[in-house]
Amino acid sequence: GPQGRRASATAMDSGYARLPGEDAEAHCARLLQLLQGGSTPEEDEGSNEAEGLEVAEAMLAQKSTEKQSPMVLELLKNLQQCAVYTDTPNSETNRKLWNAYAQSWATDADFVERMSRHVQREAKELSFVGDEWSDAASLTEVLQDWLLPHLAPHLAVAEVGSGGGRVGALVAPKGQRLL
């Protein structure tokens, strides 16, 4: 009956679920073995789990491209660099997103030009990644209200976090040195 089908579907799905204590790469390596119909990494002591993720992604990408339209494939290719995987720690997700953004940043990039127009700035006049996020007056106001009152010429200043250096460039002259 329906409960028997549900139980066998659950049993089948459980083979694909991430096991307790299994990291993402080990999980991918195990899934790859299941997809290829071979032994699992636990059964094959010679397998390299570190390469499992790349091999699984390549195999699945090849299978999915066989039946997709070129337009969809191009869209997926462009979105892939910004994909967020929920089982990845937040710091890894942020690093991936930031790196993709910073690597594609240029004053003549379409997205930078669009963003700079929203804050009444000319993209060609931008100096740092992030200049396109706010107008210069707003950034100056925030720094004057929240940060600059706490700085002194004898202090070393540290900028913590990812960024393009726009805050550091404005803060550096206010302290002894920028770390």
Coordinates of C-alpha atoms in Angstrom, one line a residue, residues 112-176:
V112 CA 29.2 49.0 -11.7
E113 CA 27.9 51.6 -14.2
R114 CA 24.3 50.9 -13.2
M115 CA 25.0 50.9 -9.5
S116 CA 27.0 54.2 -9.7
R117 CA 24.1 55.9 -11.5
H118 CA 21.8 55.0 -8.6
V119 CA 24.1 57.0 -6.2
Q120 CA 24.6 59.9 -8.6
R121 CA 28.3 59.0 -9.4
E122 CA 30.1 58.5 -12.6
A123 CA 31.6 55.0 -12.8
K124 CA 34.7 56.2 -14.6
E125 CA 35.5 58.4 -11.5
L126 CA 35.3 55.5 -9.0
S127 CA 38.5 54.4 -7.3
F128 CA 37.6 51.5 -5.1
V129 CA 35.4 48.5 -5.1
G130 CA 32.4 49.7 -3.1
D131 CA 32.4 53.3 -4.3
E132 CA 29.3 52.4 -6.3
W133 CA 27.4 51.5 -3.1
S134 CA 26.9 55.0 -1.8
D135 CA 27.4 58.6 -2.7
A136 CA 30.5 60.3 -1.4
A137 CA 28.6 62.6 0.9
S138 CA 26.8 59.8 2.7
L139 CA 30.0 57.8 3.2
T140 CA 31.7 60.9 4.6
E141 CA 28.8 61.6 6.9
V142 CA 28.8 58.0 8.3
L143 CA 32.5 58.2 8.9
Q144 CA 32.3 61.6 10.6
D145 CA 29.4 60.4 12.9
W146 CA 30.7 57.0 13.8
L147 CA 34.3 56.4 13.1
L148 CA 36.5 59.5 12.9
P149 CA 35.7 60.8 16.4
H150 CA 37.4 57.7 17.8
L151 CA 40.6 58.2 15.8
A152 CA 43.7 60.1 16.9
P153 CA 47.1 60.7 15.1
H154 CA 48.9 58.4 17.6
L155 CA 46.7 55.4 17.0
A156 CA 47.1 52.5 14.6
V157 CA 43.9 51.8 12.7
A158 CA 42.9 48.3 11.4
E159 CA 40.3 47.7 8.8
V160 CA 38.7 44.3 9.4
G161 CA 36.6 42.6 6.8
S162 CA 36.4 42.3 3.1
G163 CA 36.4 45.4 1.1
G164 CA 37.9 47.4 -1.7
G165 CA 39.8 49.8 0.6
R166 CA 37.5 52.8 0.3
V167 CA 37.1 53.2 4.0
G168 CA 40.7 52.4 4.7
A169 CA 41.8 55.1 2.2
L170 CA 39.8 57.7 4.0
V171 CA 40.7 56.6 7.5
A172 CA 44.5 56.0 7.0
P173 CA 45.5 59.7 7.2
K174 CA 43.7 60.1 10.5
G175 CA 45.9 57.6 12.4
Q176 CA 49.5 56.8 12.8

